[in-house]
PDB file of C-alpha atoms in Angstrom:
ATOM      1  CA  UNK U   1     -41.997 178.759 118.427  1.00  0.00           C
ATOM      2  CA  UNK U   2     -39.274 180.525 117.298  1.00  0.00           C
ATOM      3  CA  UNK U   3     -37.227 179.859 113.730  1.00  0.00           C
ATOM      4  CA  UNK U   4     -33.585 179.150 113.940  1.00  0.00           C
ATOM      5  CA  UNK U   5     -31.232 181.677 112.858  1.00  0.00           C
ATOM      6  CA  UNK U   6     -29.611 179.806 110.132  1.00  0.00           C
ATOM      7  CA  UNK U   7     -32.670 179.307 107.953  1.00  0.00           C
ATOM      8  CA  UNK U   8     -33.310 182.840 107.805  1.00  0.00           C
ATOM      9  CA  UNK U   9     -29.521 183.182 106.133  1.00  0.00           C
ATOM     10  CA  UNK U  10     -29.591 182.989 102.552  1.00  0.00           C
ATOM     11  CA  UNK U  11     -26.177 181.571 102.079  1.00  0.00           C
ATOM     12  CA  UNK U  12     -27.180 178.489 104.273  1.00  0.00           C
ATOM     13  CA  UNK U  13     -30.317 178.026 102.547  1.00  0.00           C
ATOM     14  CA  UNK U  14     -28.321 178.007  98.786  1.00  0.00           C
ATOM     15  CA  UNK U  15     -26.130 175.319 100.529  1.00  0.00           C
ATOM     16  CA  UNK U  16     -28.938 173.347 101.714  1.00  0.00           C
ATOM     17  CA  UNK U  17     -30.766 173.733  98.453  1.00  0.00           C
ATOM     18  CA  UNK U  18     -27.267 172.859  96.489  1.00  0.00           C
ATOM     19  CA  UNK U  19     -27.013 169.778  98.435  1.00  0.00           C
ATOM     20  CA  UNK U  20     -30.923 168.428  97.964  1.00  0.00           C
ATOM     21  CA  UNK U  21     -30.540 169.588  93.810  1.00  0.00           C
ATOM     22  CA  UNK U  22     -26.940 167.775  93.814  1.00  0.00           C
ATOM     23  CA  UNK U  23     -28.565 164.846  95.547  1.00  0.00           C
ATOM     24  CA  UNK U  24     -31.747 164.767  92.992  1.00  0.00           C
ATOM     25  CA  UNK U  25     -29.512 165.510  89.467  1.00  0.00           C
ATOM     26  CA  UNK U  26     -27.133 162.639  90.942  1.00  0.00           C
ATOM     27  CA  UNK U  27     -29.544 160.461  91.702  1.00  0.00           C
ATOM     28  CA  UNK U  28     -31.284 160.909  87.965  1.00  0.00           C
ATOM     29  CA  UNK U  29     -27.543 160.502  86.402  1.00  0.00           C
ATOM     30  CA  UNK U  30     -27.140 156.923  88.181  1.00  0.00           C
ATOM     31  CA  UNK U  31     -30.682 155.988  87.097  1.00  0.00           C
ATOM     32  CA  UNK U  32     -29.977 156.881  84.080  1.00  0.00           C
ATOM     33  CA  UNK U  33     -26.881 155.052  84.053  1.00  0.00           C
ATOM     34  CA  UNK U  34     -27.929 151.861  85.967  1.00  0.00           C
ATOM     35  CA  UNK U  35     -30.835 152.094  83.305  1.00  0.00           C
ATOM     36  CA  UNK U  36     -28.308 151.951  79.964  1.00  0.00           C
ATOM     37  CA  UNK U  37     -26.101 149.158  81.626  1.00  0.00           C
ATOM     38  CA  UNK U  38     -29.326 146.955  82.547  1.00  0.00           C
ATOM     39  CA  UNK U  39     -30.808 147.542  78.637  1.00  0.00           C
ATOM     40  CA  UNK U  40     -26.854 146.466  77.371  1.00  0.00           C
ATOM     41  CA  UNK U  41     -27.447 143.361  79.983  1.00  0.00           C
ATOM     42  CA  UNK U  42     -31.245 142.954  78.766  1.00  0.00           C
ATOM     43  CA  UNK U  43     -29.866 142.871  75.498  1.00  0.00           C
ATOM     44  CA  UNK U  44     -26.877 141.081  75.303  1.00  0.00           C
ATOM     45  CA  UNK U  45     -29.058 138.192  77.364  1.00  0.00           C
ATOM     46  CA  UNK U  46     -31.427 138.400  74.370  1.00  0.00           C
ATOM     47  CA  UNK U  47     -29.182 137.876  71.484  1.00  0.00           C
ATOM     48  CA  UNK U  48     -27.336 134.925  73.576  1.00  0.00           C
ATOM     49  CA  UNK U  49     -30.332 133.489  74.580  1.00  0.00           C
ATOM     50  CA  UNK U  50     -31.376 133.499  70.202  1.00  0.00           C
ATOM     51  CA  UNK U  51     -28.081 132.033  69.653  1.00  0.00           C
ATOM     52  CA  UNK U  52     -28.450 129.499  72.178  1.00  0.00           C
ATOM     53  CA  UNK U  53     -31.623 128.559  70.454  1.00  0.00           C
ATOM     54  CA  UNK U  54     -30.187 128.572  67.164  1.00  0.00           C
ATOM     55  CA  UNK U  55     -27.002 126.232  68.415  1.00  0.00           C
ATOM     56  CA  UNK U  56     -29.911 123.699  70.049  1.00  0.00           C
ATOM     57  CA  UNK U  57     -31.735 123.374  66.693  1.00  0.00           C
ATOM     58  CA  UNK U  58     -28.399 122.942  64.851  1.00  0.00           C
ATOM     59  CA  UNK U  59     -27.484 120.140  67.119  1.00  0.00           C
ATOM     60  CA  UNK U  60     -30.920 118.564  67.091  1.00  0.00           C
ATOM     61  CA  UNK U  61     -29.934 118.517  63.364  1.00  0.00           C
ATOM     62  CA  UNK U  62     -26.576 117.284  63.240  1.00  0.00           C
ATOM     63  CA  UNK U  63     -27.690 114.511  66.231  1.00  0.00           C
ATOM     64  CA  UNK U  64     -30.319 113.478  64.035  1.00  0.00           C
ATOM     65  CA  UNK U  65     -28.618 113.308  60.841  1.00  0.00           C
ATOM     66  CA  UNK U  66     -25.561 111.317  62.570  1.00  0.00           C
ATOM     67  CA  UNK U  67     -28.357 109.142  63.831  1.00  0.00           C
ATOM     68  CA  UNK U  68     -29.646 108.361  60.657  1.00  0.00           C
ATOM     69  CA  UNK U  69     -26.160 107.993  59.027  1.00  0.00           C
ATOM     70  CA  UNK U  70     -25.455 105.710  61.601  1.00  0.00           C
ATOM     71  CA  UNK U  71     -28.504 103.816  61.033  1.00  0.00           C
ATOM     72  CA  UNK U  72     -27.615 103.667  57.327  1.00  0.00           C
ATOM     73  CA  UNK U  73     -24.187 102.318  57.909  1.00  0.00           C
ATOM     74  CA  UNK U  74     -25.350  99.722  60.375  1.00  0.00           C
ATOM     75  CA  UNK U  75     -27.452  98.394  57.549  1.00  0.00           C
ATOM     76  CA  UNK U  76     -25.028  98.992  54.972  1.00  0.00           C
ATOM     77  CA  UNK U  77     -22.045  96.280  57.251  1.00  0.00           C
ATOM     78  CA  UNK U  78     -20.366  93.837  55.310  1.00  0.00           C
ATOM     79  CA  UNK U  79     -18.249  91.119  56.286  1.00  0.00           C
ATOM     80  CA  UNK U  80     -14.389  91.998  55.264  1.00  0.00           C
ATOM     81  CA  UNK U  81     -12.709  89.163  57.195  1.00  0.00           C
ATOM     82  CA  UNK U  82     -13.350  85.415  58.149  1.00  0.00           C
ATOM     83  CA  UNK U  83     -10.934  84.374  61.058  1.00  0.00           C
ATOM     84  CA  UNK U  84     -11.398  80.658  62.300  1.00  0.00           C
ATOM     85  CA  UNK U  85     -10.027  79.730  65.534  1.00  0.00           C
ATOM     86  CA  UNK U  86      -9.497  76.037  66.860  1.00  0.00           C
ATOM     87  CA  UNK U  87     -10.275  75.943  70.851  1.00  0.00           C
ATOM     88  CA  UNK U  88      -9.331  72.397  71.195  1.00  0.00           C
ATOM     89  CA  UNK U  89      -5.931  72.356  69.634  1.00  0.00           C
ATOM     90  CA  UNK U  90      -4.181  71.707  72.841  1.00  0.00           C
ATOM     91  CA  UNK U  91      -5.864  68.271  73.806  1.00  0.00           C
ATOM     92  CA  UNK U  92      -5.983  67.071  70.402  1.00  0.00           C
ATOM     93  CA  UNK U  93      -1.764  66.817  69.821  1.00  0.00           C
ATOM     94  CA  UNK U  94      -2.524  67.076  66.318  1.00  0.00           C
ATOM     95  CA  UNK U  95       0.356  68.729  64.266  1.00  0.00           C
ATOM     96  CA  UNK U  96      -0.189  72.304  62.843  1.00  0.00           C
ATOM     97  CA  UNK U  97      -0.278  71.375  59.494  1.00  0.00           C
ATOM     98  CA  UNK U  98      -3.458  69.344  59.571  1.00  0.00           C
ATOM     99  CA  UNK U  99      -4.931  72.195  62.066  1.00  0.00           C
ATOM    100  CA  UNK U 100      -4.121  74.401  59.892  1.00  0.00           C
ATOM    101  CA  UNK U 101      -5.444  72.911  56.644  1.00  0.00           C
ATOM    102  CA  UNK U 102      -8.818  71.863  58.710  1.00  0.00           C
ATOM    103  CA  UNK U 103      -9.063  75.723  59.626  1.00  0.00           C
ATOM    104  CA  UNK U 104      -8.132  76.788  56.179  1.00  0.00           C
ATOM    105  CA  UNK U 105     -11.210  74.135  54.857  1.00  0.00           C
ATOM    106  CA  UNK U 106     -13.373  75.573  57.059  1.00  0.00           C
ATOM    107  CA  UNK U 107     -11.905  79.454  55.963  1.00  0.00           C
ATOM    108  CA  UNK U 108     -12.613  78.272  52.508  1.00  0.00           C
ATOM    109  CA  UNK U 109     -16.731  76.628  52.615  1.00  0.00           C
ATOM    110  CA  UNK U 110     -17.262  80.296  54.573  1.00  0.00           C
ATOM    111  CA  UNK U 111     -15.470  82.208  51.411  1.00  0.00           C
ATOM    112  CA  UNK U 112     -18.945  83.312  49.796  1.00  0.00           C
ATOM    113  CA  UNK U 113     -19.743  85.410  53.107  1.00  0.00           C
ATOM    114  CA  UNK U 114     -17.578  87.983  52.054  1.00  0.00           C
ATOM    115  CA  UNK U 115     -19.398  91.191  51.169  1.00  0.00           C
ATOM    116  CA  UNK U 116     -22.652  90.309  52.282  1.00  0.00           C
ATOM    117  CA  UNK U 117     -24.449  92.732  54.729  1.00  0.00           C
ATOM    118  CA  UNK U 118     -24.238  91.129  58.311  1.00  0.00           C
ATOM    119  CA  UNK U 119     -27.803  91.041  59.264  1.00  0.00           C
ATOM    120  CA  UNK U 120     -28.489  88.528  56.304  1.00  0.00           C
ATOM    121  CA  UNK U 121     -25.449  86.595  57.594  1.00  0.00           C
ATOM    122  CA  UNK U 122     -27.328  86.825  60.905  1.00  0.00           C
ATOM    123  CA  UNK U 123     -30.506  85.833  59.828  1.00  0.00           C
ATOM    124  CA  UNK U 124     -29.180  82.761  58.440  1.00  0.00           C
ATOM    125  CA  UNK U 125     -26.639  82.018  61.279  1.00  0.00           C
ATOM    126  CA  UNK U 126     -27.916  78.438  62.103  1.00  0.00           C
ATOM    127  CA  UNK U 127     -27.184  77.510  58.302  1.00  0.00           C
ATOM    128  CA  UNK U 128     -24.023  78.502  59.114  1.00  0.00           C
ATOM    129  CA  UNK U 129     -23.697  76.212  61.962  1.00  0.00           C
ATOM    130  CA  UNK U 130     -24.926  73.701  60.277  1.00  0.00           C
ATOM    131  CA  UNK U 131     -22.849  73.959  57.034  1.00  0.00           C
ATOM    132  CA  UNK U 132     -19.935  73.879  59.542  1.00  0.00           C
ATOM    133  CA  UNK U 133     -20.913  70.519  61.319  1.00  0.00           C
ATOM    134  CA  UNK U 134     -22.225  68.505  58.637  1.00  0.00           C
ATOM    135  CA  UNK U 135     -19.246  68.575  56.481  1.00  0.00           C
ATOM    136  CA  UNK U 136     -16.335  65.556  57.099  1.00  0.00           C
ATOM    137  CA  UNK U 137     -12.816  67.480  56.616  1.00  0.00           C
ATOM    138  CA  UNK U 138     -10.186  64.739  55.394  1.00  0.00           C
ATOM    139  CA  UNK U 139      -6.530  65.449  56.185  1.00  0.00           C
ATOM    140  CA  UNK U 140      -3.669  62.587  55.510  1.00  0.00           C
ATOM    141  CA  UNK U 141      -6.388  60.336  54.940  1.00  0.00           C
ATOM    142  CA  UNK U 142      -7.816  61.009  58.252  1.00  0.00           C
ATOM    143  CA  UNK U 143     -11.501  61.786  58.842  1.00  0.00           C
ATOM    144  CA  UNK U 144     -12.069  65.221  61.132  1.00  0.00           C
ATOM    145  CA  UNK U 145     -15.392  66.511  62.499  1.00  0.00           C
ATOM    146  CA  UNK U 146     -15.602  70.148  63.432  1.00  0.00           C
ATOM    147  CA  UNK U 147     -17.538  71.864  66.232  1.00  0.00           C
ATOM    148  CA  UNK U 148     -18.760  74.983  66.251  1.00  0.00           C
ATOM    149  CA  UNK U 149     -18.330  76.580  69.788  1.00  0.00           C
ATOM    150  CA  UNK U 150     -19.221  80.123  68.893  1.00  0.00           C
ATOM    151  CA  UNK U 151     -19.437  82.694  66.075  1.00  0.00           C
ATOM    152  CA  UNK U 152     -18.742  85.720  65.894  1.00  0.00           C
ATOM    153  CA  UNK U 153     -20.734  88.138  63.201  1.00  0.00           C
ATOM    154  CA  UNK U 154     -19.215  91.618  62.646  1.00  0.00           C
ATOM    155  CA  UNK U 155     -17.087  92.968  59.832  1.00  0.00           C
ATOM    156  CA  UNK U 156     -14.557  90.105  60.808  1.00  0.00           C
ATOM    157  CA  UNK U 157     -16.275  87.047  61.335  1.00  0.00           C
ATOM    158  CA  UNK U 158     -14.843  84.937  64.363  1.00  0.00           C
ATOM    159  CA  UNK U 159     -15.318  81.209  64.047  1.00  0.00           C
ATOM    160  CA  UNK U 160     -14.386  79.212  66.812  1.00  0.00           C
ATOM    161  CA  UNK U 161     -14.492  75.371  66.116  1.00  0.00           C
ATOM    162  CA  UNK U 162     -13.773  72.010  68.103  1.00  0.00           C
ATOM    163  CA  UNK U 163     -11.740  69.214  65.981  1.00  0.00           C
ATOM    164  CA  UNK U 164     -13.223  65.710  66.852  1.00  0.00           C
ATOM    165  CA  UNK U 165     -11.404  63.102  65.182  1.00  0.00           C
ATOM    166  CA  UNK U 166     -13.707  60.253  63.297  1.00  0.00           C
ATOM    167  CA  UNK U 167     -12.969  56.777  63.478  1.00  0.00           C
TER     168      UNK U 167
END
């Protein structure tokens, strides 16, 4: 078999040899650069991936201590406000003064409730009801009986009371 003539040239040999060494020395150049832009990748994913970690445990801390601080402040309530409400005024036709001064008796026997912590208050809710009923408000020499329909126990406690006229 015979050997084509340009492979026995020398100038089409350096060409074909300048091609294959300009093929290999480019192909180490973008190794070598796809290798330094996958370390700066490698790396960068490293130090965000620590400071992910870090940002996790600092929220773990802050959700744990705003947990706590919320559990202290639950337990640390008080009542700042007693509100009493009259449901029935309507049907009654009584005149605003002697709601009012039946509400403000009422306001008054729950006076000592200010400042204490609400889950004492809750605990002895049924005292409360109790305290409420039994008691005989007198207005204009008229006897009143008062109802509670529902209480409310936060930092403003809601009383909401029926007036039953006596006699």
């Amino acid at each position: 078999m015979r050997i084509p003539p340009y492979f026995n040239r020398k100038g089409y040999q350096r060409f074909f040899s300048g091609i294959m060494l300009g093929f290999i020395i480019g192909w180490l150049f973008f190794l070598m650069q796809y290798g330094m832009t996958v370390e700066h990748y490698v790396s960068t994913i490293k130090e965000q991936s620590h400071h992910i970690a870090d940002l996790k445990e600092q929220i773990a801390q802050w959700k744990s201590t705003y947990e706590k601080s919320n559990e202290d402040n639950e337990k640390k309530l008080r009542v700042q406000k007693i509100k009493v409400f009259v449901t029935n005024n309507q049907t009654l036709k009584l005149s605003q003064l002697t709601i009012y001064e039946i509400s403000e008796s009422v306001q008054d026997q729950l006076e000592n409730l200010l400042g204490e912590d609400l889950e004492s208050i809750y605990k002895t809710r049924m005292l409360l009801y109790k305290a409420i009923e039994n008691k005989n408000y007198e207005v204009d020499g008229e006897k009143y009986k008062v109802v509670v329909d529902q209480l409310f126990l936060y930092t403003t406690v809601d009383v909401h009371v029926k007036i039953i006229p006596e006699g």
